[in-house]
mmCIF file of C-alpha atoms in Angstrom:
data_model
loop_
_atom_site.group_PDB
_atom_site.id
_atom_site.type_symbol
_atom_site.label_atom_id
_atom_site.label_comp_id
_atom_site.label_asym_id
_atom_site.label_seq_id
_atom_site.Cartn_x
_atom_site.Cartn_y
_atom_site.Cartn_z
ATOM 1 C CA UNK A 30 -20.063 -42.044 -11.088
ATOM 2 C CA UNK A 31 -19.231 -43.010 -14.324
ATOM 3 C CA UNK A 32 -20.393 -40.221 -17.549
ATOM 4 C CA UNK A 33 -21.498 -42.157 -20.817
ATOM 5 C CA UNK A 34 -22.245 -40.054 -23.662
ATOM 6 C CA UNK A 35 -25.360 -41.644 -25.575
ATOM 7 C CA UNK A 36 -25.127 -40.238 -28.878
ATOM 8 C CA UNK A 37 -28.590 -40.748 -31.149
ATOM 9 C CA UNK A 38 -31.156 -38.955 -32.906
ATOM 10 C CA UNK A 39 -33.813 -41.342 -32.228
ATOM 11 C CA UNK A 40 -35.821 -40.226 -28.921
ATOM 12 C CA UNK A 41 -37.672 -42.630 -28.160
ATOM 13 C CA UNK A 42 -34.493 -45.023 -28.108
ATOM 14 C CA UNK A 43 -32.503 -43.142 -26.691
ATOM 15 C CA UNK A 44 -34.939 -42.317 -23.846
ATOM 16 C CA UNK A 45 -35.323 -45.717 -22.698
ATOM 17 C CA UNK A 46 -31.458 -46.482 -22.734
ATOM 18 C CA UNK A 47 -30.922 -42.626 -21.043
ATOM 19 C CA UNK A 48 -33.668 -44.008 -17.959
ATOM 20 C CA UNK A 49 -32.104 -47.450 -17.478
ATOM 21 C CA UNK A 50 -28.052 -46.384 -17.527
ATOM 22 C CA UNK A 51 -29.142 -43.593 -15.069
ATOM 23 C CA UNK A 52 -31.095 -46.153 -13.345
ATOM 24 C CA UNK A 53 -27.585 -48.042 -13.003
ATOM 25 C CA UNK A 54 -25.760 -45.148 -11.597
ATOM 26 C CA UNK A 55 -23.708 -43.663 -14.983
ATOM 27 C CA UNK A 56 -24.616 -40.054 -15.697
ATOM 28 C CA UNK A 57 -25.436 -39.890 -19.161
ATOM 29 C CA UNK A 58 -25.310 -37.228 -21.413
ATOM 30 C CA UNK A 59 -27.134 -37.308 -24.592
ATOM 31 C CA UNK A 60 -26.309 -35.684 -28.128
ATOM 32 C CA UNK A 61 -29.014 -35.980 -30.751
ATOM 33 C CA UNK A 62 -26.888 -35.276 -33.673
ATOM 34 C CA UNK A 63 -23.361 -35.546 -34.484
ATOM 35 C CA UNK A 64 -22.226 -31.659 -34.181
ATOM 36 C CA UNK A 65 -23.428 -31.816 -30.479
ATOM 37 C CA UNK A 66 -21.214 -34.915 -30.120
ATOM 38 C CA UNK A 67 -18.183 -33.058 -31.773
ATOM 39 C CA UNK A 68 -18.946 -30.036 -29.696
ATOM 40 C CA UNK A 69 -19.387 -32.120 -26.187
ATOM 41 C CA UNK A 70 -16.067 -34.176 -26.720
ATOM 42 C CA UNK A 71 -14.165 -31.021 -27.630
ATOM 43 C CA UNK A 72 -15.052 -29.965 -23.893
ATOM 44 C CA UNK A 73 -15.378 -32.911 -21.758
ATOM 45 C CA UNK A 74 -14.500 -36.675 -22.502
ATOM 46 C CA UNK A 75 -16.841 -39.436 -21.262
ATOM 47 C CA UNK A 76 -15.608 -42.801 -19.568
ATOM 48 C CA UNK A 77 -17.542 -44.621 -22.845
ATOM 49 C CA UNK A 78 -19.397 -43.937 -25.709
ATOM 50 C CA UNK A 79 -22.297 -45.267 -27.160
ATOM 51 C CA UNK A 80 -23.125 -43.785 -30.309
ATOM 52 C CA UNK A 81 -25.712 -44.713 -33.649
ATOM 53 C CA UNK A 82 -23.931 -44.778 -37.133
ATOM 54 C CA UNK A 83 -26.817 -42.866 -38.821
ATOM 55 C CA UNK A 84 -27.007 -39.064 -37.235
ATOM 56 C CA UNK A 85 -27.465 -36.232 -38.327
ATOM 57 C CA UNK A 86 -24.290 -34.009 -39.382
ATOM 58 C CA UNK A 87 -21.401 -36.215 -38.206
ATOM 59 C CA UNK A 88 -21.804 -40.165 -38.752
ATOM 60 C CA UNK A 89 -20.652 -42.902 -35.970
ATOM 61 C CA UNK A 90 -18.223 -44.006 -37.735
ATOM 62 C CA UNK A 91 -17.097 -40.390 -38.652
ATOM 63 C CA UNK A 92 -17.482 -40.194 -34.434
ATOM 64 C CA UNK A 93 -15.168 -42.948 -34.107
ATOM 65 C CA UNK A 94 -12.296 -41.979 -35.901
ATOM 66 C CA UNK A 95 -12.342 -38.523 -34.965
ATOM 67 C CA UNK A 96 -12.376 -39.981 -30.973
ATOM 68 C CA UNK A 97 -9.382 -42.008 -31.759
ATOM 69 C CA UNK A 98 -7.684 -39.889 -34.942
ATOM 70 C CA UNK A 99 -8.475 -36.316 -34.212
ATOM 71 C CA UNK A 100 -8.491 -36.758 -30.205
ATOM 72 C CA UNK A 101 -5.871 -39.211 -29.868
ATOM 73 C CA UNK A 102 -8.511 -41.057 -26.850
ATOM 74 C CA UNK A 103 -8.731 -44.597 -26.157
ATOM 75 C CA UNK A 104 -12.131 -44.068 -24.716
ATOM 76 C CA UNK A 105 -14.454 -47.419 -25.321
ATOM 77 C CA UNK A 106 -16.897 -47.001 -27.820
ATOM 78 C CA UNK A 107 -20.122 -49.116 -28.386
ATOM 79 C CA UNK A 108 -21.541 -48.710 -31.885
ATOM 80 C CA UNK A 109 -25.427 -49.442 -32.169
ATOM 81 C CA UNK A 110 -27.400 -49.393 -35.639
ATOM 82 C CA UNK A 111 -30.232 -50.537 -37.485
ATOM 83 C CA UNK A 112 -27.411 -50.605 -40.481
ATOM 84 C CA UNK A 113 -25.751 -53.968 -39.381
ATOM 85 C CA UNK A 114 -24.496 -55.183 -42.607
ATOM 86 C CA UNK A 115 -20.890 -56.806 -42.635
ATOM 87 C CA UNK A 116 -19.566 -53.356 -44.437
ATOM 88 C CA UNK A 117 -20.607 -50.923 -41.525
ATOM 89 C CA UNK A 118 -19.638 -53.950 -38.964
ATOM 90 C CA UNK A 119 -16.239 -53.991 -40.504
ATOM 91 C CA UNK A 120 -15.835 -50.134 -41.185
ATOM 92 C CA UNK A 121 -16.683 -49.402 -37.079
ATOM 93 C CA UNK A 122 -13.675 -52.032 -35.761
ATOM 94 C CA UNK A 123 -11.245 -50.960 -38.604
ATOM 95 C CA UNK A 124 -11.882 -47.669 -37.425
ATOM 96 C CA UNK A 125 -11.247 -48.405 -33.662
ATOM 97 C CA UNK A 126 -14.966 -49.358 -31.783
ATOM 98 C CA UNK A 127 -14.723 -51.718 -29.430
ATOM 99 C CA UNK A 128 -18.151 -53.388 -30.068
ATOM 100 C CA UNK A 129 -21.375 -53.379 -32.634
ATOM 101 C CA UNK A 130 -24.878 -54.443 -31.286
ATOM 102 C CA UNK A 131 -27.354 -54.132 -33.940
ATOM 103 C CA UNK A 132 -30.926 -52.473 -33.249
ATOM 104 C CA UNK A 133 -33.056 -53.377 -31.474
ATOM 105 C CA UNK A 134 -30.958 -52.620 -28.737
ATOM 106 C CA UNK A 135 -32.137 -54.572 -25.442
ATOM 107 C CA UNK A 136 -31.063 -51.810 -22.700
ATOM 108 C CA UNK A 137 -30.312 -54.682 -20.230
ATOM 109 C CA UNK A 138 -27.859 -56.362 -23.428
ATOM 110 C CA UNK A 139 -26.297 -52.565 -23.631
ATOM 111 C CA UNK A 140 -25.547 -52.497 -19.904
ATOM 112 C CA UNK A 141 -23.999 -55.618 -19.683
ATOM 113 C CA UNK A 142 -21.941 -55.046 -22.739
ATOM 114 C CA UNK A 143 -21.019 -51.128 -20.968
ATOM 115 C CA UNK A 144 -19.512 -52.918 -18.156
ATOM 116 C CA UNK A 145 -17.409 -55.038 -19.755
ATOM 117 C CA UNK A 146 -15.657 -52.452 -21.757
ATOM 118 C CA UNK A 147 -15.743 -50.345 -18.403
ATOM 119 C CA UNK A 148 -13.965 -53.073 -16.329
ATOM 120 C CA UNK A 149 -11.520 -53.975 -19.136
ATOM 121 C CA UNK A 150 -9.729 -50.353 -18.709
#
């Protein structure tokens, strides 16, 4: 079973993506903010990430290059915002994501998009 870590601090959101990766077999573990994130990585790395930009405490993009900078991982990451403009696009690859899908997020889009990056490692 694959482990995704869902990483944002809007429920609602990230209840209906949480129901419908489970739903596709992953275990998912969710982080509302991005100290939990930090905390969870520190102890246990995911097969992919799916994180927000805007959290609390510890950006996405902050997320992404301490995944790839701090941690040294390779780990896919899927960056999903409301804040879609070219500059936050931009800043997420130059740091090292591996793909941007703006809100709203269709949860059958995300999947799809999860197993790509999945099959390509």
């Amino acid at each position: 079973m694959k482990k995704i870590l869902l990483a944002d601090d809007d429920e609602l959101l990230a209840s209906l993506l949480n129901y419908r990766l489970d739903k596709a077999g992953f275990k998912v573990h969710w982080s509302c903010d991005g100290k939990e994130v930090k905390e969870h990585l520190v102890k246990e790395m995911p097969d992919i990430i799916v994180s927000d930009i805007m959290m609390p405490y510890f950006s996405g993009l902050e997320l992404v290059d301490f995944v790839r900078n701090t941690l040294g991982s390779k780990v896919p990451i899927i960056i999903i915002s409301s804040a879609g403009n070219e500059e936050n696009v931009l800043s997420a690859f130059e740091l090292g994501a591996n793909d941007f899908i703006s809100k709203p997020v269709s949860p059958s889009e995300l999947l799809v998009r999860v197993m790509r990056e999945l099959n390509k490692t």
